[in-house]
PDB file of C-alpha atoms in Angstrom:
ATOM      1  CA  MET A   1     180.701 100.865  39.194  1.00  0.00           C
ATOM      2  CA  THR A   2     179.345  98.266  36.978  1.00  0.00           C
ATOM      3  CA  LEU A   3     177.061  98.598  33.716  1.00  0.00           C
ATOM      4  CA  GLN A   4     174.006  97.874  35.452  1.00  0.00           C
ATOM      5  CA  GLU A   5     175.081 100.072  38.427  1.00  0.00           C
ATOM      6  CA  ASP A   6     175.974 103.220  35.758  1.00  0.00           C
ATOM      7  CA  ARG A   7     172.266 102.728  33.765  1.00  0.00           C
ATOM      8  CA  ALA A   8     170.760 102.221  37.427  1.00  0.00           C
ATOM      9  CA  ALA A   9     171.818 105.822  38.316  1.00  0.00           C
ATOM     10  CA  GLU A  10     171.277 107.079  35.066  1.00  0.00           C
ATOM     11  CA  ALA A  11     167.184 105.970  35.021  1.00  0.00           C
ATOM     12  CA  PRO A  12     165.245 108.385  36.304  1.00  0.00           C
ATOM     13  CA  THR A  13     162.885 108.404  39.477  1.00  0.00           C
ATOM     14  CA  ARG A  14     158.979 108.511  38.588  1.00  0.00           C
ATOM     15  CA  PRO A  15     157.108 110.749  40.637  1.00  0.00           C
ATOM     16  CA  LEU A  16     153.815 108.794  42.887  1.00  0.00           C
ATOM     17  CA  PRO A  17     150.561 109.239  41.394  1.00  0.00           C
ATOM     18  CA  PRO A  18     148.728 111.940  43.327  1.00  0.00           C
ATOM     19  CA  ARG A  19     146.546 110.615  45.978  1.00  0.00           C
ATOM     20  CA  PRO A  20     142.576 111.058  44.998  1.00  0.00           C
ATOM     21  CA  PRO A  21     140.877 112.978  47.309  1.00  0.00           C
ATOM     22  CA  LYS A  22     139.688 111.983  49.880  1.00  0.00           C
ATOM     23  CA  PRO A  23     135.233 112.499  50.275  1.00  0.00           C
ATOM     24  CA  PRO A  24     133.905 115.805  52.790  1.00  0.00           C
ATOM     25  CA  ARG A  25     132.888 114.627  55.944  1.00  0.00           C
ATOM     26  CA  ARG A  26     129.314 114.294  55.738  1.00  0.00           C
ATOM     27  CA  PRO A  27     128.055 116.850  58.597  1.00  0.00           C
ATOM     28  CA  PRO A  28     126.662 114.362  61.687  1.00  0.00           C
ATOM     29  CA  ARG A  29     122.676 113.722  61.143  1.00  0.00           C
ATOM     30  CA  ARG A  30     120.911 116.892  63.466  1.00  0.00           C
ATOM     31  CA  ARG A  31     117.700 115.204  65.068  1.00  0.00           C
ATOM     32  CA  PRO A  32     114.724 116.889  64.572  1.00  0.00           C
ATOM     33  CA  GLN A  33     114.046 118.516  67.340  1.00  0.00           C
ATOM     34  CA  TYR A  34     110.272 118.969  67.738  1.00  0.00           C
ATOM     35  CA  ALA A  35     108.526 121.795  70.468  1.00  0.00           C
ATOM     36  CA  PRO A  36     107.858 120.747  73.982  1.00  0.00           C
ATOM     37  CA  LEU A  37     104.129 119.412  74.569  1.00  0.00           C
ATOM     38  CA  THR A  38     101.923 122.362  75.887  1.00  0.00           C
ATOM     39  CA  PRO A  39      99.490 121.704  79.353  1.00  0.00           C
ATOM     40  CA  VAL A  40      96.793 121.034  77.253  1.00  0.00           C
ATOM     41  CA  GLN A  41      98.557 118.591  75.132  1.00  0.00           C
ATOM     42  CA  VAL A  42     100.068 116.579  77.155  1.00  0.00           C
ATOM     43  CA  PHE A  43      96.322 116.507  79.447  1.00  0.00           C
ATOM     44  CA  LEU A  44      94.570 114.593  76.288  1.00  0.00           C
ATOM     45  CA  ARG A  45      97.411 112.575  76.007  1.00  0.00           C
ATOM     46  CA  GLY A  46      97.126 111.394  79.171  1.00  0.00           C
ATOM     47  CA  THR A  47      93.012 111.383  79.118  1.00  0.00           C
ATOM     48  CA  LEU A  48      93.314 108.835  76.011  1.00  0.00           C
ATOM     49  CA  VAL A  49      96.057 106.254  78.535  1.00  0.00           C
ATOM     50  CA  SER A  50      93.868 106.704  81.164  1.00  0.00           C
ATOM     51  CA  ILE A  51      90.931 106.193  79.277  1.00  0.00           C
ATOM     52  CA  SER A  52      92.491 102.806  77.624  1.00  0.00           C
ATOM     53  CA  VAL A  53      94.009 101.852  80.851  1.00  0.00           C
ATOM     54  CA  LEU A  54      90.910 102.187  82.507  1.00  0.00           C
ATOM     55  CA  ILE A  55      89.411  99.817  79.948  1.00  0.00           C
ATOM     56  CA  LEU A  56      91.630  96.915  80.131  1.00  0.00           C
ATOM     57  CA  VAL A  57      91.253  96.978  83.584  1.00  0.00           C
ATOM     58  CA  PHE A  58      86.944  97.128  83.657  1.00  0.00           C
ATOM     59  CA  LEU A  59      87.246  93.854  80.760  1.00  0.00           C
ATOM     60  CA  GLY A  60      89.962  92.030  83.064  1.00  0.00           C
ATOM     61  CA  ASN A  61      88.184  93.057  86.263  1.00  0.00           C
ATOM     62  CA  VAL A  62      84.792  91.370  84.600  1.00  0.00           C
ATOM     63  CA  LEU A  63      86.018  88.537  82.433  1.00  0.00           C
ATOM     64  CA  LEU A  64      89.422  87.349  85.130  1.00  0.00           C
ATOM     65  CA  VAL A  65      89.228  88.850  88.867  1.00  0.00           C
ATOM     66  CA  SER A  66      85.461  88.959  89.264  1.00  0.00           C
ATOM     67  CA  HIS A  67      86.315  85.155  89.314  1.00  0.00           C
ATOM     68  CA  ILE A  68      89.133  85.123  91.945  1.00  0.00           C
ATOM     69  CA  THR A  69      86.542  87.302  93.821  1.00  0.00           C
ATOM     70  CA  HIS A  70      83.830  85.487  93.904  1.00  0.00           C
ATOM     71  CA  PHE A  71      85.860  81.957  94.846  1.00  0.00           C
ATOM     72  CA  ALA A  72      87.560  84.207  98.106  1.00  0.00           C
ATOM     73  CA  SER A  73      83.224  85.432  98.989  1.00  0.00           C
ATOM     74  CA  GLN A  74      82.992  81.416  98.624  1.00  0.00           C
ATOM     75  CA  GLN A  75      85.099  81.019 101.120  1.00  0.00           C
ATOM     76  CA  GLU A  76      84.368  83.115 103.828  1.00  0.00           C
ATOM     77  CA  LEU A  77      80.672  82.840 103.626  1.00  0.00           C
ATOM     78  CA  ARG A  78      81.532  79.043 103.824  1.00  0.00           C
ATOM     79  CA  ASP A  79      83.462  79.389 106.788  1.00  0.00           C
ATOM     80  CA  THR A  80      80.385  81.652 107.804  1.00  0.00           C
ATOM     81  CA  PHE A  81      77.540  80.002 107.663  1.00  0.00           C
ATOM     82  CA  ARG A  82      79.048  75.975 108.610  1.00  0.00           C
ATOM     83  CA  ALA A  83      80.608  77.799 112.281  1.00  0.00           C
ATOM     84  CA  GLN A  84      76.777  78.924 112.434  1.00  0.00           C
ATOM     85  CA  LEU A  85      74.961  75.789 111.891  1.00  0.00           C
ATOM     86  CA  SER A  86      77.301  74.274 114.156  1.00  0.00           C
ATOM     87  CA  ALA A  87      75.927  76.559 116.754  1.00  0.00           C
ATOM     88  CA  GLY A  88      72.621  76.324 115.849  1.00  0.00           C
ATOM     89  CA  THR A  89      72.186  79.632 115.268  1.00  0.00           C
ATOM     90  CA  ALA A  90      72.242  80.215 111.753  1.00  0.00           C
ATOM     91  CA  PRO A  91      69.263  82.026 110.179  1.00  0.00           C
ATOM     92  CA  VAL A  92      65.311  80.784 109.662  1.00  0.00           C
ATOM     93  CA  SER A  93      64.196  84.015 108.598  1.00  0.00           C
ATOM     94  CA  GLU A  94      64.563  87.733 107.550  1.00  0.00           C
ATOM     95  CA  GLY A  95      66.008  87.833 111.204  1.00  0.00           C
ATOM     96  CA  ASP A  96      69.231  87.188 112.133  1.00  0.00           C
ATOM     97  CA  PHE A  97      69.422  84.447 116.077  1.00  0.00           C
ATOM     98  CA  GLU A  98      69.426  88.013 118.026  1.00  0.00           C
ATOM     99  CA  ASP A  99      66.487  89.179 115.549  1.00  0.00           C
ATOM    100  CA  HIS A 100      68.092  92.100 114.095  1.00  0.00           C
ATOM    101  CA  LEU A 101      67.519  91.866 110.046  1.00  0.00           C
ATOM    102  CA  LEU A 102      70.067  90.145 107.778  1.00  0.00           C
ATOM    103  CA  ASP A 103      72.590  92.465 105.948  1.00  0.00           C
ATOM    104  CA  ASP A 104      73.064  92.533 102.486  1.00  0.00           C
ATOM    105  CA  GLY A 105      75.607  89.313 102.115  1.00  0.00           C
ATOM    106  CA  ALA A 106      74.618  86.975 105.092  1.00  0.00           C
ATOM    107  CA  PRO A 107      74.710  83.097 103.814  1.00  0.00           C
ATOM    108  CA  VAL A 108      71.461  82.078 104.761  1.00  0.00           C
ATOM    109  CA  ALA A 109      71.182  78.326 102.423  1.00  0.00           C
ATOM    110  CA  LEU A 110      74.062  75.908 100.717  1.00  0.00           C
ATOM    111  CA  LEU A 111      72.704  75.345  97.620  1.00  0.00           C
ATOM    112  CA  SER A 112      74.345  71.518  96.595  1.00  0.00           C
ATOM    113  CA  ILE A 113      73.127  70.665  92.506  1.00  0.00           C
ATOM    114  CA  PRO A 114      75.927  67.762  91.511  1.00  0.00           C
ATOM    115  CA  GLN A 115      74.529  67.281  88.041  1.00  0.00           C
ATOM    116  CA  LEU A 116      75.609  70.391  87.433  1.00  0.00           C
ATOM    117  CA  GLY A 117      78.474  71.175  89.401  1.00  0.00           C
ATOM    118  CA  ILE A 118      77.228  73.248  91.716  1.00  0.00           C
ATOM    119  CA  ASP A 119      78.176  73.521  95.236  1.00  0.00           C
ATOM    120  CA  GLU A 120      77.211  76.817  96.642  1.00  0.00           C
ATOM    121  CA  VAL A 121      76.621  79.445  99.503  1.00  0.00           C
ATOM    122  CA  VAL A 122      73.275  81.585  99.484  1.00  0.00           C
ATOM    123  CA  ALA A 123      73.333  84.805 100.606  1.00  0.00           C
ATOM    124  CA  GLU A 124      70.302  87.107 101.271  1.00  0.00           C
ATOM    125  CA  GLY A 125      70.131  89.761  98.934  1.00  0.00           C
ATOM    126  CA  THR A 126      69.586  90.153  95.755  1.00  0.00           C
ATOM    127  CA  THR A 127      71.867  93.069  94.512  1.00  0.00           C
ATOM    128  CA  SER A 128      74.467  93.745  91.943  1.00  0.00           C
ATOM    129  CA  GLY A 129      76.511  93.628  94.887  1.00  0.00           C
ATOM    130  CA  VAL A 130      75.551  90.426  96.928  1.00  0.00           C
ATOM    131  CA  LEU A 131      75.415  88.574  94.063  1.00  0.00           C
ATOM    132  CA  MET A 132      79.417  89.225  92.632  1.00  0.00           C
ATOM    133  CA  GLY A 133      80.077  86.488  95.369  1.00  0.00           C
ATOM    134  CA  GLY A 134      77.303  84.458  94.797  1.00  0.00           C
ATOM    135  CA  PRO A 135      74.051  82.991  94.660  1.00  0.00           C
ATOM    136  CA  GLY A 136      71.940  84.898  96.338  1.00  0.00           C
ATOM    137  CA  HIS A 137      68.002  84.776  97.719  1.00  0.00           C
ATOM    138  CA  ARG A 138      65.255  87.309  97.384  1.00  0.00           C
ATOM    139  CA  ARG A 139      64.042  89.534 100.746  1.00  0.00           C
ATOM    140  CA  ASP A 140      60.474  88.601  99.715  1.00  0.00           C
ATOM    141  CA  THR A 141      60.561  85.578  99.507  1.00  0.00           C
ATOM    142  CA  VAL A 142      60.230  82.189 102.007  1.00  0.00           C
ATOM    143  CA  LEU A 143      63.694  80.830 102.846  1.00  0.00           C
ATOM    144  CA  PRO A 144      64.012  77.316 100.799  1.00  0.00           C
ATOM    145  CA  GLY A 145      62.772  74.498 102.414  1.00  0.00           C
ATOM    146  CA  GLN A 146      59.743  76.478 103.893  1.00  0.00           C
ATOM    147  CA  ALA A 147      56.454  76.489 103.030  1.00  0.00           C
ATOM    148  CA  GLY A 148      55.822  79.064 100.499  1.00  0.00           C
ATOM    149  CA  VAL A 149      58.136  80.115  97.679  1.00  0.00           C
ATOM    150  CA  SER A 150      61.399  81.117  97.141  1.00  0.00           C
ATOM    151  CA  VAL A 151      63.566  82.950  94.981  1.00  0.00           C
ATOM    152  CA  ILE A 152      67.147  82.196  94.918  1.00  0.00           C
ATOM    153  CA  MET A 153      69.694  84.022  91.766  1.00  0.00           C
ATOM    154  CA  GLY A 154      72.873  83.960  90.471  1.00  0.00           C
ATOM    155  CA  ARG A 155      74.852  84.971  87.448  1.00  0.00           C
ATOM    156  CA  THR A 156      75.320  82.667  84.263  1.00  0.00           C
ATOM    157  CA  ALA A 157      78.693  84.518  83.067  1.00  0.00           C
ATOM    158  CA  ALA A 158      81.023  87.171  85.672  1.00  0.00           C
ATOM    159  CA  PHE A 159      81.899  86.134  89.002  1.00  0.00           C
ATOM    160  CA  GLY A 160      82.004  82.903  88.708  1.00  0.00           C
ATOM    161  CA  GLY A 161      79.048  82.613  86.829  1.00  0.00           C
ATOM    162  CA  PRO A 162      77.131  79.907  89.098  1.00  0.00           C
ATOM    163  CA  PHE A 163      73.810  79.608  87.455  1.00  0.00           C
ATOM    164  CA  ARG A 164      74.925  79.084  83.942  1.00  0.00           C
ATOM    165  CA  SER A 165      73.617  76.045  83.372  1.00  0.00           C
ATOM    166  CA  ILE A 166      70.669  75.767  85.075  1.00  0.00           C
ATOM    167  CA  GLN A 167      68.606  75.838  81.959  1.00  0.00           C
ATOM    168  CA  THR A 168      69.413  72.314  81.435  1.00  0.00           C
ATOM    169  CA  LEU A 169      68.241  70.891  84.330  1.00  0.00           C
ATOM    170  CA  GLN A 170      65.468  67.947  83.309  1.00  0.00           C
ATOM    171  CA  PRO A 171      62.070  67.820  84.604  1.00  0.00           C
ATOM    172  CA  GLY A 172      62.208  64.611  87.602  1.00  0.00           C
ATOM    173  CA  GLU A 173      66.093  66.039  88.557  1.00  0.00           C
ATOM    174  CA  ASP A 174      66.635  65.701  92.031  1.00  0.00           C
ATOM    175  CA  PHE A 175      69.380  69.209  94.177  1.00  0.00           C
ATOM    176  CA  THR A 176      69.596  69.901  98.207  1.00  0.00           C
ATOM    177  CA  VAL A 177      69.342  73.037 100.246  1.00  0.00           C
ATOM    178  CA  ARG A 178      70.486  73.322 103.248  1.00  0.00           C
ATOM    179  CA  THR A 179      69.481  75.841 105.740  1.00  0.00           C
ATOM    180  CA  GLY A 180      69.235  76.778 109.626  1.00  0.00           C
ATOM    181  CA  GLN A 181      65.903  73.829 109.791  1.00  0.00           C
ATOM    182  CA  GLY A 182      68.262  70.757 107.848  1.00  0.00           C
ATOM    183  CA  GLU A 183      68.337  70.165 104.390  1.00  0.00           C
ATOM    184  CA  GLN A 184      65.631  69.435 101.974  1.00  0.00           C
ATOM    185  CA  THR A 185      65.897  67.620  98.727  1.00  0.00           C
ATOM    186  CA  PHE A 186      63.643  69.764  95.868  1.00  0.00           C
ATOM    187  CA  GLU A 187      62.193  67.996  92.261  1.00  0.00           C
ATOM    188  CA  VAL A 188      62.850  69.550  89.076  1.00  0.00           C
ATOM    189  CA  LEU A 189      59.330  71.094  87.749  1.00  0.00           C
ATOM    190  CA  GLY A 190      60.681  72.657  84.177  1.00  0.00           C
ATOM    191  CA  VAL A 191      62.467  75.095  82.826  1.00  0.00           C
ATOM    192  CA  ARG A 192      61.080  78.247  81.623  1.00  0.00           C
ATOM    193  CA  TYR A 193      60.918  81.727  79.930  1.00  0.00           C
ATOM    194  CA  ALA A 194      59.722  84.919  80.082  1.00  0.00           C
ATOM    195  CA  GLY A 195      55.428  84.565  78.657  1.00  0.00           C
ATOM    196  CA  ASP A 196      55.796  80.507  79.275  1.00  0.00           C
ATOM    197  CA  PRO A 197      52.944  79.902  81.348  1.00  0.00           C
ATOM    198  CA  THR A 198      53.889  79.513  85.157  1.00  0.00           C
ATOM    199  CA  PRO A 199      52.939  76.415  86.869  1.00  0.00           C
ATOM    200  CA  PRO A 200      50.171  75.905  89.354  1.00  0.00           C
ATOM    201  CA  ALA A 201      49.898  77.957  92.502  1.00  0.00           C
ATOM    202  CA  PRO A 202      51.564  75.531  95.607  1.00  0.00           C
ATOM    203  CA  VAL A 203      48.941  73.850  97.897  1.00  0.00           C
ATOM    204  CA  ARG A 204      48.342  75.547 100.974  1.00  0.00           C
ATOM    205  CA  GLY A 205      51.692  73.879 103.292  1.00  0.00           C
ATOM    206  CA  GLU A 206      53.953  73.191  99.797  1.00  0.00           C
ATOM    207  CA  SER A 207      57.067  74.556  99.412  1.00  0.00           C
ATOM    208  CA  ARG A 208      58.304  76.104  95.965  1.00  0.00           C
ATOM    209  CA  LEU A 209      61.446  77.098  95.091  1.00  0.00           C
ATOM    210  CA  ILE A 210      61.841  78.793  91.672  1.00  0.00           C
ATOM    211  CA  LEU A 211      65.730  79.429  90.218  1.00  0.00           C
ATOM    212  CA  MET A 212      66.884  82.556  88.412  1.00  0.00           C
ATOM    213  CA  ALA A 213      69.599  83.128  85.393  1.00  0.00           C
ATOM    214  CA  ALA A 214      70.121  85.222  82.725  1.00  0.00           C
ATOM    215  CA  ARG A 215      69.464  84.282  78.961  1.00  0.00           C
ATOM    216  CA  GLY A 216      71.306  84.190  76.247  1.00  0.00           C
ATOM    217  CA  ALA A 217      75.244  84.833  75.060  1.00  0.00           C
ATOM    218  CA  PRO A 218      77.180  85.221  78.014  1.00  0.00           C
ATOM    219  CA  TYR A 219      77.758  88.587  79.135  1.00  0.00           C
ATOM    220  CA  LEU A 220      75.083  89.416  76.182  1.00  0.00           C
ATOM    221  CA  PRO A 221      71.961  88.710  78.487  1.00  0.00           C
ATOM    222  CA  THR A 222      68.420  88.859  76.703  1.00  0.00           C
ATOM    223  CA  GLY A 223      66.233  87.526  79.405  1.00  0.00           C
ATOM    224  CA  VAL A 224      65.469  85.194  82.196  1.00  0.00           C
ATOM    225  CA  VAL A 225      65.671  81.713  82.848  1.00  0.00           C
ATOM    226  CA  TYR A 226      63.041  80.206  85.785  1.00  0.00           C
ATOM    227  CA  VAL A 227      63.838  76.985  86.935  1.00  0.00           C
ATOM    228  CA  ASP A 228      61.015  75.346  88.928  1.00  0.00           C
ATOM    229  CA  ALA A 229      61.340  73.622  91.315  1.00  0.00           C
ATOM    230  CA  LYS A 230      58.916  71.880  94.291  1.00  0.00           C
ATOM    231  CA  ALA A 231      60.051  70.150  97.708  1.00  0.00           C
ATOM    232  CA  THR A 232      60.287  66.586  97.455  1.00  0.00           C
ATOM    233  CA  GLY A 233      59.184  66.546 101.719  1.00  0.00           C
ATOM    234  CA  ASP A 234      56.860  68.073 104.464  1.00  0.00           C
ATOM    235  CA  ALA A 235      57.520  71.844 104.477  1.00  0.00           C
ATOM    236  CA  LYS A 236      59.719  73.740 107.356  1.00  0.00           C
ATOM    237  CA  ALA A 237      57.508  76.715 109.136  1.00  0.00           C
ATOM    238  CA  THR A 238      58.241  80.033 107.647  1.00  0.00           C
ATOM    239  CA  GLY A 239      59.860  82.544 109.190  1.00  0.00           C
ATOM    240  CA  ALA A 240      58.962  86.146 109.598  1.00  0.00           C
ATOM    241  CA  ARG A 241      59.345  88.378 107.106  1.00  0.00           C
ATOM    242  CA  GLN A 242      60.274  92.110 106.961  1.00  0.00           C
ATOM    243  CA  THR A 243      60.953  92.725 103.377  1.00  0.00           C
ATOM    244  CA  THR A 244      57.216  92.704 100.780  1.00  0.00           C
ATOM    245  CA  SER A 245      57.135  92.129  96.816  1.00  0.00           C
ATOM    246  CA  MET A 246      56.599  96.420  97.085  1.00  0.00           C
ATOM    247  CA  SER A 247      59.014  97.785  99.454  1.00  0.00           C
ATOM    248  CA  LEU A 248      61.046  94.941  97.592  1.00  0.00           C
ATOM    249  CA  PRO A 249      63.845  97.700  95.603  1.00  0.00           C
ATOM    250  CA  PRO A 250      63.887  97.853  92.496  1.00  0.00           C
ATOM    251  CA  GLN A 251      67.584  97.168  92.349  1.00  0.00           C
ATOM    252  CA  ALA A 252      66.868  93.456  93.671  1.00  0.00           C
ATOM    253  CA  LYS A 253      64.797  92.380  91.195  1.00  0.00           C
ATOM    254  CA  ALA A 254      66.348  90.445  87.987  1.00  0.00           C
ATOM    255  CA  MET A 255      68.801  92.220  85.685  1.00  0.00           C
ATOM    256  CA  ALA A 256      68.091  95.651  87.724  1.00  0.00           C
ATOM    257  CA  THR A 257      70.874  97.723  87.767  1.00  0.00           C
ATOM    258  CA  ASP A 258      72.820  99.178  91.098  1.00  0.00           C
ATOM    259  CA  VAL A 259      72.252 103.193  90.773  1.00  0.00           C
ATOM    260  CA  THR A 260      72.350 103.674  95.019  1.00  0.00           C
ATOM    261  CA  THR A 261      76.638 103.400  94.715  1.00  0.00           C
ATOM    262  CA  VAL A 262      76.652 106.238  91.679  1.00  0.00           C
ATOM    263  CA  TRP A 263      78.076 108.696  94.385  1.00  0.00           C
ATOM    264  CA  ALA A 264      80.791 105.973  94.922  1.00  0.00           C
ATOM    265  CA  LEU A 265      81.448 105.909  90.942  1.00  0.00           C
ATOM    266  CA  VAL A 266      81.798 109.775  91.127  1.00  0.00           C
ATOM    267  CA  PHE A 267      84.289 109.915  94.075  1.00  0.00           C
ATOM    268  CA  ALA A 268      86.375 107.474  91.745  1.00  0.00           C
ATOM    269  CA  LEU A 269      86.491 109.488  88.973  1.00  0.00           C
ATOM    270  CA  GLN A 270      87.631 112.440  90.543  1.00  0.00           C
ATOM    271  CA  PHE A 271      90.231 110.183  91.962  1.00  0.00           C
ATOM    272  CA  LEU A 272      90.901 109.357  88.685  1.00  0.00           C
ATOM    273  CA  VAL A 273      91.084 112.916  87.112  1.00  0.00           C
ATOM    274  CA  VAL A 274      92.983 115.068  90.031  1.00  0.00           C
ATOM    275  CA  ALA A 275      95.470 111.907  90.083  1.00  0.00           C
ATOM    276  CA  GLU A 276      96.020 112.723  85.964  1.00  0.00           C
ATOM    277  CA  LEU A 277      96.352 116.431  86.741  1.00  0.00           C
ATOM    278  CA  LEU A 278      99.216 115.931  88.949  1.00  0.00           C
ATOM    279  CA  ALA A 279     100.634 113.292  86.841  1.00  0.00           C
ATOM    280  CA  VAL A 280     100.826 116.545  84.316  1.00  0.00           C
ATOM    281  CA  TRP A 281     102.299 118.269  87.000  1.00  0.00           C
ATOM    282  CA  ALA A 282     104.950 116.389  88.188  1.00  0.00           C
ATOM    283  CA  TYR A 283     105.448 115.432  84.109  1.00  0.00           C
ATOM    284  CA  ARG A 284     106.455 119.516  83.390  1.00  0.00           C
ATOM    285  CA  ARG A 285     108.553 119.816  86.956  1.00  0.00           C
ATOM    286  CA  VAL A 286     110.316 116.047  87.150  1.00  0.00           C
ATOM    287  CA  GLY A 287     110.506 114.319  83.599  1.00  0.00           C
ATOM    288  CA  TRP A 288     108.527 110.818  82.373  1.00  0.00           C
ATOM    289  CA  GLN A 289     110.695 108.690  84.136  1.00  0.00           C
ATOM    290  CA  LYS A 290     109.887 109.513  88.325  1.00  0.00           C
ATOM    291  CA  THR A 291     106.232 110.845  87.028  1.00  0.00           C
ATOM    292  CA  TRP A 292     106.307 107.410  85.326  1.00  0.00           C
ATOM    293  CA  ILE A 293     107.488 105.305  88.986  1.00  0.00           C
ATOM    294  CA  VAL A 294     105.330 107.468  91.310  1.00  0.00           C
ATOM    295  CA  PHE A 295     101.825 108.116  89.251  1.00  0.00           C
ATOM    296  CA  ALA A 296     101.438 104.862  87.321  1.00  0.00           C
ATOM    297  CA  PRO A 297     100.023 102.604  90.664  1.00  0.00           C
ATOM    298  CA  VAL A 298      98.208 105.674  91.764  1.00  0.00           C
ATOM    299  CA  LEU A 299      96.613 105.704  87.885  1.00  0.00           C
ATOM    300  CA  LEU A 300      96.115 101.751  87.800  1.00  0.00           C
ATOM    301  CA  LEU A 301      94.565 101.970  91.292  1.00  0.00           C
ATOM    302  CA  ALA A 302      91.858 104.218  90.567  1.00  0.00           C
ATOM    303  CA  SER A 303      91.326 102.988  87.554  1.00  0.00           C
ATOM    304  CA  VAL A 304      90.403  99.719  89.830  1.00  0.00           C
ATOM    305  CA  PHE A 305      88.072 101.446  92.524  1.00  0.00           C
ATOM    306  CA  VAL A 306      86.495 103.359  88.474  1.00  0.00           C
ATOM    307  CA  SER A 307      85.786 100.146  86.791  1.00  0.00           C
ATOM    308  CA  ASP A 308      84.548  98.534  90.100  1.00  0.00           C
ATOM    309  CA  GLN A 309      81.885 100.680  90.601  1.00  0.00           C
ATOM    310  CA  LEU A 310      80.764 100.473  86.542  1.00  0.00           C
ATOM    311  CA  ILE A 311      80.244  96.484  87.308  1.00  0.00           C
ATOM    312  CA  ARG A 312      77.514  97.606  89.680  1.00  0.00           C
ATOM    313  CA  LEU A 313      75.751  98.910  87.254  1.00  0.00           C
ATOM    314  CA  LEU A 314      75.933  95.851  84.875  1.00  0.00           C
ATOM    315  CA  PRO A 315      72.523  94.001  85.190  1.00  0.00           C
ATOM    316  CA  ASN A 316      72.950  91.260  89.011  1.00  0.00           C
ATOM    317  CA  LEU A 317      72.029  88.114  86.866  1.00  0.00           C
ATOM    318  CA  LEU A 318      75.519  88.945  84.340  1.00  0.00           C
TER     319      LEU A 318
END
């Protein structure tokens, strides 16, 4: 052995430094345990959700869906009225070709005001439900173009808002109305509001037309605007009218609401409540995932029914 090897063998071995102790393991974080919801709490939460959905559906129906409904209704009314004009069976009185009283919503005229972009089919009746499809003819007045005074009402905001700009018509401007008796041109006499003087009564054999719409901001009506017009040609023969100003239903007057279908609103609300109770029962039985899949469409459909009936309680010129 060499001297270096002897020294290396005689040198003491150094002990390794001790390892630092491992930090203690943290216990797993436990999720907080929530007490299960009681049926009353589930029902209250479901009620709040249902009310929120109902409000959204109502606003969507008024602001968006109503315009699509108006467009579809106008297409259907136009096809029906054109077929009647071609067949010579278009109504010229409050009765149809077979002398049966016209149903609410039956087409009776075509109103065209090119300067305002109005090309609408006018239906018989002026209740809220009729005016959802377009302008309506008030039953206690003659048809446009006939001797006397005719009244046509239309909405200004919802369901297409066909009469939203009629207050911009100027005296002397012309527009046309087509009925089963032919086309008649009308000249605007002026625009007036509540309290303004009315034009002189029409002379014998003269045809007058009054267009009526809501006044005020969109969806916030504050009154009624009237556009008076007179026919430039000879008046047509007056058809028989069964409805008078005394027998005209209240819901057919300007800015009126239709309460005749409140029973339908009650049934729609019952449907919504029953669907919600069944959803609560299903939540307790099968869990929220399956309940959501099954009952979300049902609750949405019930909300649509309720919102449709609520719209009928709004002013008919809205």
